[in-house]
PDB file of N, CA and C in Angstrom:
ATOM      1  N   UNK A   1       0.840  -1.168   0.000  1.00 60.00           N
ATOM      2  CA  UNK A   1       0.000   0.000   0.000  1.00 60.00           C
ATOM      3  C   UNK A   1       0.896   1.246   0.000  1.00 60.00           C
ATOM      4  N   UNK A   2       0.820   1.812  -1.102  1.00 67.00           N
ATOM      5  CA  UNK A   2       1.425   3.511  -1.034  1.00 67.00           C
ATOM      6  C   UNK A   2       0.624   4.412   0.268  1.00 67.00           C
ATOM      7  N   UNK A   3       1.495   5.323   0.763  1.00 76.00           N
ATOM      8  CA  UNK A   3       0.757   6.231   1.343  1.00 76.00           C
ATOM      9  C   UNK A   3       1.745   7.113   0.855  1.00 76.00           C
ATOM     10  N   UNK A   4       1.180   8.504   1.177  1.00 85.00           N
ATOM     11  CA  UNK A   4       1.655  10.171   0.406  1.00 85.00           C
ATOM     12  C   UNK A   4       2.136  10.257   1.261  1.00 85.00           C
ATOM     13  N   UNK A   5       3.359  11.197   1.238  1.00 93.00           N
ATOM     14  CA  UNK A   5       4.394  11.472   1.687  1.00 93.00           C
ATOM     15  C   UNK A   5       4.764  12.784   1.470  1.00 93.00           C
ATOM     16  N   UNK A   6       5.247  13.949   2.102  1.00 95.00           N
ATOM     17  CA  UNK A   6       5.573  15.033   1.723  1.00 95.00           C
ATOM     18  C   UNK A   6       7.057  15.326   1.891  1.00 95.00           C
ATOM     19  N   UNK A   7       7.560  15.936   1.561  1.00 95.00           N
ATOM     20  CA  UNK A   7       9.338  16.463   1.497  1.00 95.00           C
ATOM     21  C   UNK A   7       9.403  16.287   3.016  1.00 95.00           C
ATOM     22  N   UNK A   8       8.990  16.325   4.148  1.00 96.00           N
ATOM     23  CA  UNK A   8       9.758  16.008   5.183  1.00 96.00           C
ATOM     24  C   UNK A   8       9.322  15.011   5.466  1.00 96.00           C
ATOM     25  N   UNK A   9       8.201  13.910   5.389  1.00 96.00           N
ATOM     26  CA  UNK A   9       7.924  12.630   5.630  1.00 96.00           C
ATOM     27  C   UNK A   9       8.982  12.179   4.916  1.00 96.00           C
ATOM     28  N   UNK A  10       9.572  12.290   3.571  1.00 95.00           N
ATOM     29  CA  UNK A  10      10.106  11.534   2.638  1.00 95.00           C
ATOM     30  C   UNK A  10      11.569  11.223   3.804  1.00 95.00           C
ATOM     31  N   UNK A  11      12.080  12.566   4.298  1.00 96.00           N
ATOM     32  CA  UNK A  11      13.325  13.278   4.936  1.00 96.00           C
ATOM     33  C   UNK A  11      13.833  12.057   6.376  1.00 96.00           C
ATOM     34  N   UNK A  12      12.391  11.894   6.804  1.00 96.00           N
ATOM     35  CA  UNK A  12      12.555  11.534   8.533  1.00 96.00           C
ATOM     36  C   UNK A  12      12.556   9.684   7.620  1.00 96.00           C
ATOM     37  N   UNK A  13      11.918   9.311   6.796  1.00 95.00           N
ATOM     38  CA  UNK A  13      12.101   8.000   6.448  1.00 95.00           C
ATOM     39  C   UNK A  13      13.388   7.592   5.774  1.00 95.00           C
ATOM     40  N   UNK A  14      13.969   8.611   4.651  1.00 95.00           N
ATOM     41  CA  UNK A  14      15.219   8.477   4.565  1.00 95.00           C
ATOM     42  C   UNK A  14      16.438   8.264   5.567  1.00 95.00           C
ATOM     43  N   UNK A  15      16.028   9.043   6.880  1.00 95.00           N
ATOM     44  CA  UNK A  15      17.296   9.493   7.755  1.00 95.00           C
ATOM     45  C   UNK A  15      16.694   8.071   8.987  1.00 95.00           C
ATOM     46  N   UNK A  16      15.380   7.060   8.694  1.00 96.00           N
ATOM     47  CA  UNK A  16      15.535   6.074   9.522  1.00 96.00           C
ATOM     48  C   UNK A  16      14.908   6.266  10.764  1.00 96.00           C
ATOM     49  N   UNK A  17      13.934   7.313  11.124  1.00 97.00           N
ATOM     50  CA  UNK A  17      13.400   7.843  11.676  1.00 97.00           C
ATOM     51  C   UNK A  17      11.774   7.270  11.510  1.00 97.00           C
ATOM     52  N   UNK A  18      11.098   7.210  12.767  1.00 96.00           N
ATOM     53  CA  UNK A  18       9.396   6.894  12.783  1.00 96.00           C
ATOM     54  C   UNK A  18       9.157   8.149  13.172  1.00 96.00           C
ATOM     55  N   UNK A  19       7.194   8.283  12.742  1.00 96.00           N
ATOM     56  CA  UNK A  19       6.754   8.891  13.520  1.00 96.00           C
ATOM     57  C   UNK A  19       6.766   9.221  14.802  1.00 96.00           C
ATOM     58  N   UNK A  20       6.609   8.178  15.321  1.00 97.00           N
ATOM     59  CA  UNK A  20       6.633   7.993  16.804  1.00 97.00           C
ATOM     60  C   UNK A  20       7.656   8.966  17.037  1.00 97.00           C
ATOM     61  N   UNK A  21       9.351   8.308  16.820  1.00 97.00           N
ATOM     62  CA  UNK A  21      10.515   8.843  17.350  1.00 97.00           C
ATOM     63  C   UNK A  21      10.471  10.512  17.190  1.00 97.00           C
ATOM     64  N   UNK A  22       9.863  10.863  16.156  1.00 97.00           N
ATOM     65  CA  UNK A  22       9.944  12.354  15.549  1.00 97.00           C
ATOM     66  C   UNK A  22       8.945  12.777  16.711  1.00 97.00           C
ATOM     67  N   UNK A  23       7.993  12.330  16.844  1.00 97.00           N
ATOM     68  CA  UNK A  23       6.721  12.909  17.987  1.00 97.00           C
ATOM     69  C   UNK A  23       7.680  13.277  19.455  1.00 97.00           C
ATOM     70  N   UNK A  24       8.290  12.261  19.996  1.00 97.00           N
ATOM     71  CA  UNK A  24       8.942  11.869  21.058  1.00 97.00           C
ATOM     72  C   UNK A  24      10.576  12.915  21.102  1.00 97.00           C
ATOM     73  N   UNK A  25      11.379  12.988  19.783  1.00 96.00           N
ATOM     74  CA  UNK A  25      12.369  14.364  19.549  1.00 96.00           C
ATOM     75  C   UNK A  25      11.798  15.607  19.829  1.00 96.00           C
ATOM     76  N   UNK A  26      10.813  15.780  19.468  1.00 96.00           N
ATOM     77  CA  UNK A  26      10.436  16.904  18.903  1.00 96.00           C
ATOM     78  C   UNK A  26       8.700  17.597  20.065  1.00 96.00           C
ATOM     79  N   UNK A  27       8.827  16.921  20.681  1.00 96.00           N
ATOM     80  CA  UNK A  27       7.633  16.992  21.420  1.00 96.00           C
ATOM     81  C   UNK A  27       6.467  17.694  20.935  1.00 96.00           C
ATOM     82  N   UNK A  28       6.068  17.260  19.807  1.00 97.00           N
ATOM     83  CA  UNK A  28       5.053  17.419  18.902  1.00 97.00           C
ATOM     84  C   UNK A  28       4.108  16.432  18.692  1.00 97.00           C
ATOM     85  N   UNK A  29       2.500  16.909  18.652  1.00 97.00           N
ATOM     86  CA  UNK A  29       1.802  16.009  19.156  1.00 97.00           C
ATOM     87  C   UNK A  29       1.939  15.199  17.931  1.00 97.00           C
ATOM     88  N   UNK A  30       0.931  13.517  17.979  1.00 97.00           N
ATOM     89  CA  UNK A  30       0.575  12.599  17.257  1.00 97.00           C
ATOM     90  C   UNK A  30       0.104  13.066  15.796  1.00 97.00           C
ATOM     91  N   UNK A  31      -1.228  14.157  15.552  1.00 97.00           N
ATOM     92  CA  UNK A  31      -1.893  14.768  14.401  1.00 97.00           C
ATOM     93  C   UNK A  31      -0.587  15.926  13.682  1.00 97.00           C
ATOM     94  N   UNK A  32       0.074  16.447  14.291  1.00 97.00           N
ATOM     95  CA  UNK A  32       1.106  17.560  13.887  1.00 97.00           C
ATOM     96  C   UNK A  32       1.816  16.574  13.235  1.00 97.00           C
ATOM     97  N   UNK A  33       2.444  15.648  13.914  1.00 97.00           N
ATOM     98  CA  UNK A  33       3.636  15.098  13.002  1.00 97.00           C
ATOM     99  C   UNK A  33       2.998  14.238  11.935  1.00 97.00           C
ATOM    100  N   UNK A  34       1.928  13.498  11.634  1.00 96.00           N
ATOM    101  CA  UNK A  34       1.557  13.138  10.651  1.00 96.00           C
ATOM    102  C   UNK A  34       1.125  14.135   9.690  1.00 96.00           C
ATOM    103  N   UNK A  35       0.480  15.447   9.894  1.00 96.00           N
ATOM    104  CA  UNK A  35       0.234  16.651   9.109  1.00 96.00           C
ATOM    105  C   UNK A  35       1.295  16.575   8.791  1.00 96.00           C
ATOM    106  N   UNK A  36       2.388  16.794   9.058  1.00 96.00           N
ATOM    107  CA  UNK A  36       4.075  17.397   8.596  1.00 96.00           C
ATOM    108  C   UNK A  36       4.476  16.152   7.800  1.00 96.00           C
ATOM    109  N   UNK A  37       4.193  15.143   7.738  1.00 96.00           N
ATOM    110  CA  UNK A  37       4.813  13.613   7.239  1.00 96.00           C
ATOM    111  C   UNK A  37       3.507  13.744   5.788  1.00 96.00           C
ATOM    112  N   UNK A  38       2.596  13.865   5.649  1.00 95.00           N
ATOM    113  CA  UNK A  38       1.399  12.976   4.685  1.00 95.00           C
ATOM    114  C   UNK A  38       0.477  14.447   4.440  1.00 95.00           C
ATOM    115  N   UNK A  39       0.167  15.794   4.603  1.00 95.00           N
ATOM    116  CA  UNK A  39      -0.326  16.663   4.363  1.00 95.00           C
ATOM    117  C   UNK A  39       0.543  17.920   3.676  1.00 95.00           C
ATOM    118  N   UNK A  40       0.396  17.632   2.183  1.00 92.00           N
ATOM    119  CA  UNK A  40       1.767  19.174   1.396  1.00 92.00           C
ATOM    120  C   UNK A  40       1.212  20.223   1.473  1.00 92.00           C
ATOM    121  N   UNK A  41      -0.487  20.643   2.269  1.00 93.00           N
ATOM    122  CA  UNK A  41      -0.612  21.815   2.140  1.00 93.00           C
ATOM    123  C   UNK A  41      -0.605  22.562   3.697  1.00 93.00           C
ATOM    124  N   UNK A  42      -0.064  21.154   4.322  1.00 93.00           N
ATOM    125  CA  UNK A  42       0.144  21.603   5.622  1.00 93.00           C
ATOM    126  C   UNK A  42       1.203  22.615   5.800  1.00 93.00           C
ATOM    127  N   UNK A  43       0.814  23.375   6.950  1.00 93.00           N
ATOM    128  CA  UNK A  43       2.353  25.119   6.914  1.00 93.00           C
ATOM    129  C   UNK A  43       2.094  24.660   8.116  1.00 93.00           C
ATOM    130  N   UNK A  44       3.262  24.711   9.083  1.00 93.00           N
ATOM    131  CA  UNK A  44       3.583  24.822  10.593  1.00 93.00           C
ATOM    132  C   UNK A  44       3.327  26.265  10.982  1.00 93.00           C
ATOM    133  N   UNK A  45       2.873  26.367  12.292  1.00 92.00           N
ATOM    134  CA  UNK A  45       3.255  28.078  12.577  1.00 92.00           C
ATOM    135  C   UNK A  45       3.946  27.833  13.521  1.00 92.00           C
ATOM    136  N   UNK A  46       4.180  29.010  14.006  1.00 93.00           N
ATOM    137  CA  UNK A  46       4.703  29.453  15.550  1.00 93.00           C
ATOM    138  C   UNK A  46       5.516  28.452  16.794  1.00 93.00           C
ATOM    139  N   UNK A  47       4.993  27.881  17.311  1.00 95.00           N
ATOM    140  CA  UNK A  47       5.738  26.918  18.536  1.00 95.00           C
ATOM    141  C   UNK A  47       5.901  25.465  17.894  1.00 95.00           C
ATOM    142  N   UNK A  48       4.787  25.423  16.684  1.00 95.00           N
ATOM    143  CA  UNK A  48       5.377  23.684  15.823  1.00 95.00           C
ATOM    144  C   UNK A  48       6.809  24.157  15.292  1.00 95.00           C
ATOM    145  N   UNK A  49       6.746  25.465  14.435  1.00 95.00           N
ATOM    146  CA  UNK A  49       7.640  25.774  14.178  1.00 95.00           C
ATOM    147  C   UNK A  49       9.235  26.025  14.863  1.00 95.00           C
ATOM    148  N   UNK A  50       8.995  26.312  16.104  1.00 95.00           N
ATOM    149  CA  UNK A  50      10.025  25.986  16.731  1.00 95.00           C
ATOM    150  C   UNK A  50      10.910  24.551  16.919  1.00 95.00           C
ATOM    151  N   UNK A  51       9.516  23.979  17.625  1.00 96.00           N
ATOM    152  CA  UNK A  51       9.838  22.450  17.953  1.00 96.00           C
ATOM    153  C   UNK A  51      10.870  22.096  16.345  1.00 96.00           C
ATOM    154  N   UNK A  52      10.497  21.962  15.260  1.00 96.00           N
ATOM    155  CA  UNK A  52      11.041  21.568  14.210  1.00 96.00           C
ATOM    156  C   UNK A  52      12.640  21.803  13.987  1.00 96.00           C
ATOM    157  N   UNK A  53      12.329  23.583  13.811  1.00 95.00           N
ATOM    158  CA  UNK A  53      13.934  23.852  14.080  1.00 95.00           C
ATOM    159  C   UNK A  53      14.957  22.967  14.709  1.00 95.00           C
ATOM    160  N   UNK A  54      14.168  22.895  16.249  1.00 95.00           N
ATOM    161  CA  UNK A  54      14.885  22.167  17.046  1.00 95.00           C
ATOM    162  C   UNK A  54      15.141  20.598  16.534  1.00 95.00           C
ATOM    163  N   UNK A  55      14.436  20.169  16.325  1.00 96.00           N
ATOM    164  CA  UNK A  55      14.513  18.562  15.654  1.00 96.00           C
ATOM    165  C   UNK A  55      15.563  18.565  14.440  1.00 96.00           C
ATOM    166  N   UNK A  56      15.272  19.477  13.674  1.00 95.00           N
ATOM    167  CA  UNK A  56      16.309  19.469  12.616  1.00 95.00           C
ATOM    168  C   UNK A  56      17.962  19.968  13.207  1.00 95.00           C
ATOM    169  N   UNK A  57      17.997  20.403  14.395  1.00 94.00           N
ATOM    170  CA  UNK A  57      19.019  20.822  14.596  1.00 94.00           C
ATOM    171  C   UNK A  57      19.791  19.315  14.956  1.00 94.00           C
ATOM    172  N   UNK A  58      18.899  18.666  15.875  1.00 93.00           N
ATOM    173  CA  UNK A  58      19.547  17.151  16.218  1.00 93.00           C
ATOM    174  C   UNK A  58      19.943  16.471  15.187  1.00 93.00           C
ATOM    175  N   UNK A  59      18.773  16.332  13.907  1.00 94.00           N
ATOM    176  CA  UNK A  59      19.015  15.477  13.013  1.00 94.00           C
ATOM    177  C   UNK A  59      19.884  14.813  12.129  1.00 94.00           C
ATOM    178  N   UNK A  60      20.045  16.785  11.643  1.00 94.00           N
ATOM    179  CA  UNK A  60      20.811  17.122  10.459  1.00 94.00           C
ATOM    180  C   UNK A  60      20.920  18.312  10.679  1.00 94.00           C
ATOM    181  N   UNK A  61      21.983  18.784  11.040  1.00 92.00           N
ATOM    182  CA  UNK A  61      22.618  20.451  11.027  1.00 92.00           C
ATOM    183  C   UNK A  61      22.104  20.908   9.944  1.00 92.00           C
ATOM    184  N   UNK A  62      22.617  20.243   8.202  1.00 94.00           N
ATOM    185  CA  UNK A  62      22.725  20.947   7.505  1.00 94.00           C
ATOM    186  C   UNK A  62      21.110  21.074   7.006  1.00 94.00           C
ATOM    187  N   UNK A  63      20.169  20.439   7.302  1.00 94.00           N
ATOM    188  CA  UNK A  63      18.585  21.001   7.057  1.00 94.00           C
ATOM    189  C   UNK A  63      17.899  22.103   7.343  1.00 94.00           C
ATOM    190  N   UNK A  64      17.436  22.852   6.702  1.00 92.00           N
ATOM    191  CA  UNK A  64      16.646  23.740   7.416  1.00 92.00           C
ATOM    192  C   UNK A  64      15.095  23.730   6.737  1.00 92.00           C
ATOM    193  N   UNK A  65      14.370  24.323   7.911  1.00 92.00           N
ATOM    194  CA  UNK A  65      12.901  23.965   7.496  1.00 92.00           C
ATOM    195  C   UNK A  65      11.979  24.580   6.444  1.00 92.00           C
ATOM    196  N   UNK A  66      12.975  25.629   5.653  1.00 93.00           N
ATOM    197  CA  UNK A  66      12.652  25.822   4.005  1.00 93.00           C
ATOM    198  C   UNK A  66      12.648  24.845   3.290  1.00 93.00           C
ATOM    199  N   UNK A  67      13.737  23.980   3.618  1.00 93.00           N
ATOM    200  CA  UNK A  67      13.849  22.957   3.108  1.00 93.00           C
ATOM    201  C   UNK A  67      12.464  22.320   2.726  1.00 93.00           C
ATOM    202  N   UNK A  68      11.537  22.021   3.231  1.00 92.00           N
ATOM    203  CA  UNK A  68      10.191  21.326   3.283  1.00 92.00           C
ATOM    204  C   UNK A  68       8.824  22.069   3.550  1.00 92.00           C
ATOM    205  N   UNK A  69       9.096  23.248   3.776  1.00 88.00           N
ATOM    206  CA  UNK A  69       7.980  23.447   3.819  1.00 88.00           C
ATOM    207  C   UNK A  69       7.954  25.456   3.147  1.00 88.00           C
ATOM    208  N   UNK A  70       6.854  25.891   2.624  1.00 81.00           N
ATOM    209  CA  UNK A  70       6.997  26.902   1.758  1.00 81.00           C
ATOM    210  C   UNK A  70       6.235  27.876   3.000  1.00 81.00           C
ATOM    211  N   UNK A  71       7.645  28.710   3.196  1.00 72.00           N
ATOM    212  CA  UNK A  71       7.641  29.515   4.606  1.00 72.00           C
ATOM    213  C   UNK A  71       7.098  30.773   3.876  1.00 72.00           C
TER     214      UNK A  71
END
């Protein structure tokens, strides 16, 4: 079964990463991180937006969250 995937779902499955683990890094709820994984017209704001930063900082230095999502 395919499921959709967006530029940072694609990102956290490449780098070996679950939902779960990303929920649990990033202390972002269950519905946020699947919005961010399987929804492309999803936009983060404000404190998701933080949390992310922060996750990408652990991840991958060199990511940033332009990267995936159209700020």
């Amino acid at each position: 079964m395919y499921k959709a995937r967006t530029k940072f779902g694609h990102f956290i499955d490449m780098k070996g990463y679950t939902q779960k683990e990303i929920m649990e890094l990033s202390k972002l709820g269950k519905n946020t991180v699947t919005k961010l994984c399987s929804d492309s017209s999803y936009r983060p704001r404000g404190d998701a937006c933080k949390k992310i930063i922060s996750l990408l900082k652990k991840i991958d230095k060199k990511s940033h969250i332009n990267d995936f999502f159209d700020m």
